[in-house]
Short mmCIF file of C-alpha atoms and ligand atoms in Angstrom, two decimals:
data_model
loop_
_atom_site.label_atom_id
_atom_site.label_comp_id
_atom_site.label_asym_id
_atom_site.label_seq_id
_atom_site.Cartn_x
_atom_site.Cartn_y
_atom_site.Cartn_z
CA MET O 1 21.87 -5.59 -27.99
CA LEU O 2 19.20 -3.06 -27.18
CA ALA O 3 18.62 0.08 -29.25
CA ILE O 4 16.72 2.81 -27.42
CA LEU O 5 15.13 5.29 -29.80
CA HIS O 6 14.88 9.03 -29.28
CA PRO O 7 11.85 9.84 -27.10
CA ASN O 8 8.58 10.16 -28.97
CA THR O 9 9.97 8.81 -32.24
CA THR O 10 6.93 8.16 -34.40
CA LEU O 11 6.59 4.97 -36.37
CA ASP O 12 5.83 6.88 -39.58
CA SER O 13 8.94 9.10 -39.44
CA ASP O 14 11.79 8.80 -41.95
CA ALA O 15 14.26 8.31 -39.13
CA TYR O 16 12.30 5.30 -37.88
CA ARG O 17 11.94 3.82 -41.37
CA GLN O 18 15.64 4.18 -42.17
CA THR O 19 16.65 2.75 -38.82
CA MET O 20 14.35 -0.25 -39.17
CA HIS O 21 15.51 -0.84 -42.73
CA TYR O 22 19.10 -1.08 -41.54
CA LEU O 23 18.31 -3.29 -38.55
CA GLU O 24 16.03 -5.63 -40.48
CA ASN O 25 18.83 -6.34 -42.92
CA LEU O 26 21.38 -7.37 -40.32
CA PRO O 27 22.24 -11.04 -40.97
CA ASN O 28 20.96 -13.58 -38.40
CA VAL O 29 19.46 -10.90 -36.20
CA SER O 30 15.77 -10.75 -35.34
CA LEU O 31 14.02 -7.70 -33.90
CA ARG O 32 11.53 -7.30 -31.12
CA VAL O 33 9.98 -3.86 -30.67
CA HIS O 34 8.89 -2.89 -27.18
CA GLU O 35 6.96 0.25 -26.27
CA VAL O 36 7.50 1.77 -22.84
CA GLN O 37 5.13 4.46 -21.60
CA GLY O 38 6.98 6.64 -19.07
CA ALA O 39 5.45 9.38 -16.93
CA SER O 40 6.07 12.08 -19.53
CA GLN O 41 7.17 10.35 -22.71
CA ARG O 42 6.87 7.23 -24.78
CA LEU O 43 10.01 5.23 -25.45
CA THR O 44 10.54 2.66 -28.14
CA GLU O 45 13.11 -0.01 -27.42
CA ILE O 46 14.27 -2.43 -30.08
CA TYR O 47 15.75 -5.70 -28.92
CA LEU O 48 18.22 -7.20 -31.38
CA LEU O 49 18.27 -10.94 -30.82
CA GLY O 50 20.46 -13.67 -32.26
CA ASP O 51 23.90 -13.15 -33.69
CA THR O 52 24.66 -9.76 -32.13
CA LYS O 53 28.17 -10.30 -30.75
CA SER O 54 29.87 -8.83 -33.78
CA LEU O 55 27.62 -5.77 -33.97
CA ASP O 56 29.29 -2.45 -33.43
CA LYS O 57 27.56 -0.42 -30.72
CA GLU O 58 28.66 2.88 -32.26
CA GLU O 59 27.31 1.90 -35.64
CA ILE O 60 23.89 1.22 -34.13
CA GLU O 61 24.04 4.49 -32.22
CA ALA O 62 24.74 6.33 -35.48
CA LEU O 63 21.34 5.31 -36.90
CA PRO O 64 19.01 8.32 -37.15
CA ALA O 65 16.32 7.19 -34.70
CA VAL O 66 18.64 5.63 -32.14
CA GLU O 67 19.50 7.58 -29.02
CA ARG O 68 21.75 4.92 -27.52
CA ALA O 69 22.55 1.26 -27.68
CA ILE O 70 23.18 -1.08 -24.76
CA ARG O 71 24.86 -4.42 -24.88
CA ILE O 72 22.59 -6.72 -22.90
CA SER O 73 23.29 -10.08 -21.38
CA GLU O 74 21.24 -13.13 -22.22
CA ASP O 75 19.30 -13.15 -18.96
CA TYR O 76 16.28 -10.95 -18.32
CA ARG O 77 16.57 -8.90 -21.50
CA ILE O 78 13.69 -6.57 -20.73
CA LEU O 79 13.63 -6.40 -16.96
CA GLY O 80 17.34 -6.98 -16.36
CA ARG O 81 19.96 -4.50 -15.25
CA HIS O 82 22.70 -4.57 -17.83
CA LYS O 83 26.18 -3.10 -17.82
CA ASP O 84 26.11 0.68 -18.54
CA ASP O 85 22.34 0.49 -18.39
CA GLN O 86 21.07 3.73 -16.89
CA ARG O 87 17.44 3.14 -17.76
CA GLN O 88 15.05 4.06 -15.00
CA SER O 89 13.32 1.45 -12.96
CA GLY O 90 9.65 1.43 -12.21
CA PHE O 91 6.48 3.15 -13.36
CA THR O 92 3.59 5.33 -12.23
CA TYR O 93 0.11 3.83 -11.98
CA ASN O 94 -3.03 5.72 -11.03
CA GLY O 95 -0.89 8.50 -9.55
CA VAL O 96 1.24 6.18 -7.41
CA GLU O 97 4.94 5.75 -8.14
CA PHE O 98 6.64 2.40 -7.99
CA ASN O 99 10.41 2.21 -8.37
CA GLN O 100 13.56 0.82 -6.77
CA GLN O 101 14.00 3.84 -4.50
CA ASN O 102 10.63 4.44 -2.86
CA LEU O 103 8.30 2.37 -0.73
CA ASN O 104 4.57 1.63 -0.81
CA VAL O 105 2.68 -0.32 1.83
CA PHE O 106 -0.25 -2.56 0.84
CA ALA O 107 -1.89 -3.48 4.14
CA GLY O 108 -5.23 -5.21 3.72
CA LEU O 109 -7.31 -8.35 3.86
CA CYS O 110 -5.89 -11.61 2.59
CA ALA O 111 -9.40 -12.43 1.39
CA VAL O 112 -12.46 -10.24 1.00
CA ASP O 113 -15.15 -11.52 3.37
CA VAL O 114 -17.88 -9.10 4.45
CA PRO O 115 -18.42 -5.41 3.54
CA GLU O 116 -18.04 -4.36 7.17
CA HIS O 117 -14.45 -5.70 7.37
CA VAL O 118 -13.48 -4.24 4.00
CA GLU O 119 -14.86 -0.89 5.17
CA MET O 120 -12.93 -1.01 8.46
CA MET O 121 -9.74 -1.95 6.69
CA MET O 122 -9.92 0.75 4.04
CA LYS O 123 -10.91 3.40 6.57
CA ALA O 124 -7.86 2.54 8.68
CA VAL O 125 -5.56 2.64 5.64
CA GLU O 126 -6.96 6.06 4.67
CA GLU O 127 -6.67 7.43 8.22
CA HIS O 128 -2.99 6.57 8.24
CA GLY O 129 -2.28 8.36 4.99
CA GLU O 130 -1.87 5.29 2.83
CA VAL O 131 -3.43 4.91 -0.64
CA CYS O 132 -2.86 1.22 -1.37
CA THR O 133 -4.31 -1.98 0.03
CA ARG O 134 -4.59 -5.70 -0.68
CA MET O 135 -7.93 -7.45 -1.19
CA GLY O 136 -8.20 -11.06 -2.35
CA ALA O 137 -11.33 -11.83 -4.37
CA TYR O 138 -9.96 -14.92 -6.14
CA LYS O 139 -8.08 -17.24 -3.80
CA PRO O 140 -6.04 -20.23 -4.95
CA ARG O 141 -5.68 -22.61 -2.02
CA THR O 142 -3.35 -25.41 -1.04
CA ASN O 143 -6.45 -27.51 -0.40
CA PRO O 144 -8.83 -27.16 -3.38
CA TYR O 145 -11.82 -27.78 -1.09
CA SER O 146 -11.09 -24.62 0.94
CA PHE O 147 -12.90 -21.30 0.37
CA GLN O 148 -11.75 -19.85 -2.98
CA GLY O 149 -12.88 -16.26 -2.58
CA HIS O 150 -16.06 -14.35 -3.43
CA GLY O 151 -14.92 -13.80 -7.03
CA LYS O 152 -16.46 -11.19 -9.28
CA GLY O 153 -19.56 -10.84 -7.09
CA CYS O 154 -17.67 -8.79 -4.52
CA LEU O 155 -15.84 -6.53 -6.97
CA PRO O 156 -18.47 -3.74 -7.24
CA TRP O 157 -18.70 -3.03 -3.56
CA VAL O 158 -14.96 -3.52 -2.96
CA PHE O 159 -14.12 -0.99 -5.71
CA GLU O 160 -16.79 1.47 -4.56
CA LYS O 161 -15.50 1.41 -1.02
CA ALA O 162 -11.95 1.86 -2.28
CA GLY O 163 -13.04 4.96 -4.18
CA LYS O 164 -14.77 6.32 -1.11
CA HIS O 165 -11.60 5.94 0.96
CA GLY O 166 -9.17 7.36 -1.59
CA ILE O 167 -7.51 4.00 -2.29
CA LYS O 168 -5.57 4.29 -5.54
CA VAL O 169 -4.25 0.75 -5.97
CA ILE O 170 -5.57 -2.61 -4.77
CA ALA O 171 -3.30 -5.64 -5.09
CA MET O 172 -5.64 -8.41 -6.19
CA GLU O 173 -4.62 -11.91 -7.15
CA ILE O 174 -6.13 -13.44 -10.25
CA THR O 175 -6.03 -17.14 -11.03
CA HIS O 176 -7.47 -17.17 -14.54
CA GLU O 177 -7.19 -14.79 -17.49
CA SER O 178 -10.97 -14.27 -17.49
CA HIS O 179 -10.54 -12.41 -14.18
CA ILE O 180 -8.75 -9.56 -15.99
CA GLU O 181 -11.88 -8.83 -17.95
CA GLU O 182 -14.12 -9.20 -14.91
CA ILE O 183 -12.03 -6.62 -13.07
CA ASP O 184 -11.82 -4.32 -16.09
CA THR O 185 -15.53 -4.46 -16.86
CA CYS O 186 -16.44 -3.73 -13.26
CA LEU O 187 -13.99 -0.82 -12.90
CA GLU O 188 -15.16 0.67 -16.19
CA LYS O 189 -18.82 0.41 -15.19
CA LEU O 190 -18.11 2.24 -11.94
CA GLY O 191 -16.09 5.01 -13.62
CA ARG O 192 -12.74 3.69 -12.35
CA PRO O 193 -12.97 4.74 -8.70
CA THR O 194 -9.71 2.91 -7.92
CA GLY O 195 -6.91 0.96 -9.62
CA VAL O 196 -5.87 -2.68 -9.49
CA MET O 197 -2.45 -4.34 -9.49
CA LEU O 198 -2.87 -7.87 -10.80
CA GLN O 199 -1.18 -10.35 -8.50
CA VAL O 200 0.24 -13.65 -9.72
CA GLY O 201 0.35 -16.00 -6.76
CA THR O 202 3.20 -18.30 -5.88
CA ARG O 203 1.21 -21.30 -7.16
CA ASN O 204 0.94 -19.65 -10.57
CA THR O 205 4.45 -18.26 -11.09
CA GLN O 206 4.97 -20.83 -13.83
CA ASN O 207 1.44 -20.80 -15.21
CA PHE O 208 2.69 -19.60 -18.58
CA GLU O 209 -0.75 -19.13 -20.13
CA LEU O 210 -1.73 -16.83 -17.28
CA LEU O 211 1.59 -14.96 -17.53
CA LYS O 212 1.04 -14.46 -21.27
CA ALA O 213 -2.48 -13.15 -20.79
CA ILE O 214 -1.38 -10.70 -18.10
CA GLY O 215 1.64 -9.66 -20.14
CA ARG O 216 -0.46 -8.89 -23.19
CA GLN O 217 -2.46 -6.19 -21.44
CA SER O 218 -0.92 -2.98 -20.20
CA THR O 219 -3.87 -1.42 -18.36
CA TYR O 220 -2.88 -3.00 -15.07
CA PRO O 221 0.57 -3.36 -13.49
CA VAL O 222 1.58 -6.73 -12.10
CA LEU O 223 2.79 -8.09 -8.80
CA LEU O 224 4.51 -11.38 -9.54
CA LYS O 225 5.19 -13.63 -6.58
CA ARG O 226 8.26 -15.79 -6.41
CA GLY O 227 7.45 -19.47 -6.89
CA PHE O 228 7.81 -21.14 -3.47
CA GLY O 229 9.55 -24.25 -4.78
CA ILE O 230 11.68 -23.05 -7.69
CA THR O 231 14.95 -21.16 -8.00
CA LEU O 232 15.17 -17.39 -7.97
CA ASN O 233 16.39 -17.49 -11.55
CA GLU O 234 13.31 -19.48 -12.62
CA SER O 235 10.99 -16.97 -10.94
CA LEU O 236 12.83 -14.01 -12.50
CA ASN O 237 12.53 -15.72 -15.87
CA ALA O 238 8.78 -15.99 -15.31
CA ALA O 239 8.68 -12.21 -14.78
CA GLU O 240 10.75 -11.71 -17.92
CA TYR O 241 8.47 -14.03 -19.88
CA LEU O 242 5.46 -11.97 -18.81
CA ALA O 243 7.22 -8.70 -19.71
CA SER O 244 8.26 -10.03 -23.11
CA GLU O 245 4.56 -10.15 -24.01
CA GLY O 246 4.51 -6.35 -23.73
CA ASN O 247 3.83 -5.31 -20.14
CA SER O 248 6.99 -4.45 -18.23
CA ASN O 249 5.25 -2.77 -15.29
CA VAL O 250 6.11 -5.64 -13.02
CA ILE O 251 6.95 -5.74 -9.31
CA PHE O 252 8.66 -8.84 -7.99
CA CYS O 253 7.50 -10.17 -4.63
CA LEU O 254 9.52 -12.29 -2.22
CA ARG O 255 7.22 -14.41 -0.07
CA GLY O 256 9.37 -17.16 1.40
CA MET O 257 10.22 -20.66 0.25
CA LYS O 258 8.37 -23.84 1.12
CA THR O 259 10.77 -26.07 3.04
CA GLU O 260 10.82 -27.78 6.41
CA ALA O 261 13.98 -25.79 7.04
CA GLY O 262 11.81 -22.71 7.49
CA ASN O 263 10.24 -23.99 10.72
CA PRO O 264 8.96 -22.49 12.96
CA HIS O 265 7.88 -20.13 10.18
CA ARG O 266 5.37 -21.14 7.52
CA ASN O 267 8.03 -20.58 4.86
CA MET O 268 11.76 -19.89 4.85
CA VAL O 269 11.99 -16.10 4.82
CA ASP O 270 14.02 -15.05 1.77
CA PHE O 271 14.32 -11.30 2.21
CA ALA O 272 18.12 -11.43 1.92
CA HIS O 273 17.30 -11.66 -1.79
CA VAL O 274 15.90 -8.10 -1.89
CA PRO O 275 19.25 -6.55 -2.92
CA ALA O 276 19.98 -9.50 -5.22
CA VAL O 277 16.78 -8.95 -7.22
CA LYS O 278 17.49 -5.21 -7.39
CA ARG O 279 20.97 -5.92 -8.71
CA LEU O 280 19.84 -8.45 -11.32
CA THR O 281 16.76 -6.59 -12.53
CA ARG O 282 15.21 -3.12 -12.61
CA MET O 283 12.00 -4.30 -10.98
CA PRO O 284 10.82 -2.73 -7.73
CA VAL O 285 10.93 -5.45 -5.06
CA CYS O 286 8.10 -6.29 -2.70
CA VAL O 287 8.25 -8.35 0.47
CA ASP O 288 5.31 -10.31 1.85
CA PRO O 289 6.10 -10.97 5.52
CA SER O 290 2.65 -12.47 6.23
CA HIS O 291 2.87 -15.43 3.88
CA SER O 292 6.53 -16.04 4.62
CA VAL O 293 6.35 -15.99 8.43
CA GLY O 294 2.73 -17.15 8.67
CA THR O 295 2.24 -16.83 12.45
CA ARG O 296 1.68 -14.16 15.10
CA ASP O 297 4.52 -15.40 17.29
CA ALA O 298 6.57 -12.75 19.04
CA SER O 299 10.13 -12.74 20.29
CA PRO O 300 11.06 -11.74 23.88
CA ASP O 301 11.65 -8.16 22.68
CA GLY O 302 7.87 -7.87 22.24
CA ILE O 303 8.07 -7.60 18.45
CA LEU O 304 6.18 -10.09 16.25
CA ASP O 305 8.23 -12.19 13.82
CA VAL O 306 6.09 -10.70 11.01
CA GLU O 307 7.19 -7.22 12.11
CA HIS O 308 10.83 -8.28 12.38
CA ALA O 309 10.76 -9.86 8.92
CA THR O 310 9.18 -6.71 7.47
CA ALA O 311 11.93 -4.61 9.01
CA GLN O 312 14.59 -6.93 7.59
CA GLY O 313 13.17 -6.58 4.09
CA VAL O 314 12.71 -2.81 4.24
CA ILE O 315 16.11 -2.09 5.77
CA ALA O 316 17.60 -4.02 2.86
CA GLY O 317 15.84 -1.72 0.39
CA ALA O 318 12.44 -3.31 -0.31
CA ASN O 319 10.09 -1.04 -2.29
CA MET O 320 6.75 -2.49 -1.32
CA VAL O 321 5.25 -4.36 1.61
CA LEU O 322 2.26 -6.64 1.08
CA VAL O 323 0.80 -7.55 4.43
CA ASP O 324 -2.30 -9.22 5.88
CA PHE O 325 -4.37 -7.27 8.40
CA HIS O 326 -7.83 -8.12 9.70
CA PRO O 327 -10.22 -6.39 12.10
CA LYS O 328 -11.44 -9.75 13.42
CA PRO O 329 -8.92 -12.47 12.54
CA GLU O 330 -11.00 -15.14 14.27
CA LYS O 331 -13.69 -14.46 11.66
CA ALA O 332 -11.32 -14.27 8.66
CA LEU O 333 -12.07 -16.85 5.98
CA VAL O 334 -8.41 -17.18 4.98
CA ASP O 335 -5.14 -16.82 6.90
CA GLY O 336 -6.61 -15.27 10.08
CA PRO O 337 -3.80 -16.62 12.31
CA GLN O 338 -1.12 -14.59 10.53
CA ALA O 339 -3.05 -11.30 10.28
CA LEU O 340 -1.98 -8.18 12.11
CA LEU O 341 -4.68 -6.30 14.04
CA MET O 342 -6.03 -2.87 13.27
CA HIS O 343 -4.55 -1.25 16.39
CA GLU O 344 -1.14 -2.56 15.30
CA LEU O 345 -1.20 -0.58 12.05
CA PRO O 346 0.22 2.79 13.25
CA ALA O 347 3.25 1.26 15.00
CA TYR O 348 3.82 -1.03 12.04
CA LEU O 349 3.86 1.89 9.60
CA GLU O 350 6.15 3.86 11.91
CA ASP O 351 8.55 0.92 12.05
CA ILE O 352 8.51 0.62 8.24
CA ARG O 353 9.24 4.33 7.80
CA LEU O 354 12.10 4.11 10.28
CA CYS O 355 13.60 1.15 8.40
CA HIS O 356 13.20 2.83 5.02
CA GLU O 357 14.96 5.97 6.31
CA THR O 358 17.66 3.75 7.82
CA TRP O 359 18.16 2.07 4.46
CA LYS O 360 18.78 5.52 2.94
CA LYS O 361 21.25 6.35 5.70
CA ARG O 362 23.00 3.03 5.15
CA GLN O 363 23.47 3.90 1.48
CA ALA O 364 24.95 7.26 2.52
CA ILE O 365 27.46 5.59 4.84
CA TYR O 366 28.76 3.33 2.08
CA GLN O 367 28.72 6.13 -0.48
CA ARG O 368 30.87 8.29 1.85
CA MET O 369 33.28 5.40 2.22
CA LYS O 370 33.56 5.04 -1.57
CA ASP O 371 33.96 8.79 -2.08
CA SER O 372 36.84 8.93 0.38
CA ALA O 373 38.56 5.75 -0.75
CA PRO O 374 42.08 6.23 -2.12
CA GLU O 375 42.22 6.18 -5.95
C1 PEP W 1 -1.69 -14.03 -1.04
O1 PEP W 1 -0.91 -13.06 -1.13
O2 PEP W 1 -2.86 -13.93 -0.68
C2 PEP W 1 -1.20 -15.36 -1.37
C3 PEP W 1 -2.02 -16.40 -1.55
O3 PEP W 1 0.12 -15.43 -1.45
P1 PEP W 1 1.06 -16.54 -2.10
O4 PEP W 1 0.65 -16.67 -3.51
O5 PEP W 1 2.43 -15.94 -1.92
O6 PEP W 1 0.87 -17.79 -1.27
MN1 MN W 2 -3.17 -15.52 2.37
#
């Protein structure tokens, strides 16, 4: 059971004290208090765990600080979508909204290489009206002897350039909890010219120490990638585990599954799971067509498989696209062969907008059908 308190309930109020006194004395029930900072107000949610089946929802709702109570299922307590659960999805970070209705595109470099390429990339993103990008400074690799990224050394000039080009959010993978502090220290020193979304890569979806460290901070939102060799449920549980440490500003990213069955793609594209994740949880859902498709092959219609896969994810309601671009893929240090080219950016964004609008129209079609269905 989840008890949502009246907005802005203070912890020193009588209503809060009385409510907690009652809840703390429920037999075989333990409490977990979770603070949620919305755009305009702070919400306190109290998770009642344990023997809650016999609890009376109305009795909990009658407590002075409680606005409403929701019976929640066992799975994904914090991030899940429960019956009669009207809580909003998503969050705002550095002026950019992330939720299950809208769409943000993060086109950028898989790995930061030289300032000239970062500059070209960010300039292009800005010129096309976008405010987000991806920039890998810490790169986990399949082969540990491959290039692992420039690390904290590149952060100052990457963040400065982002500020110059009006970039509000950079998706940046971290592979160790010490990277959070490196990023934070650098941003602080520069006066926070941009924001960072901490990315958990597919190789780290079940790195529980990393998940805990990221979940304990709430300065930066999180992009959690699906593990490429585990079930969807296991990956969603990883997201829930992270959120249970305190940070529920999490976006879930589909990036394909590692299996021979995915050939000729690098991974088996799993974007049919976009609506499934939106149904099971309240997380905004991202698709990463670059790492799932992994090639620049095109079909006879002249459209690249990466572009087709993007369209498939967005038309199914994806809320974010994470995609590799590079001004000179032959010079890229990581994943050059799958990168889109700068001149392909405008058409790509146009295609994405078209698919996002089409998704909205699709919803309208089915809504009309429901509205006119006989009772
Ligand atoms: C990436 O996005 O750069 C990346 C390494 O992705 P993944 O963790 O999905 O392989
Ligand atoms: Mn990559």
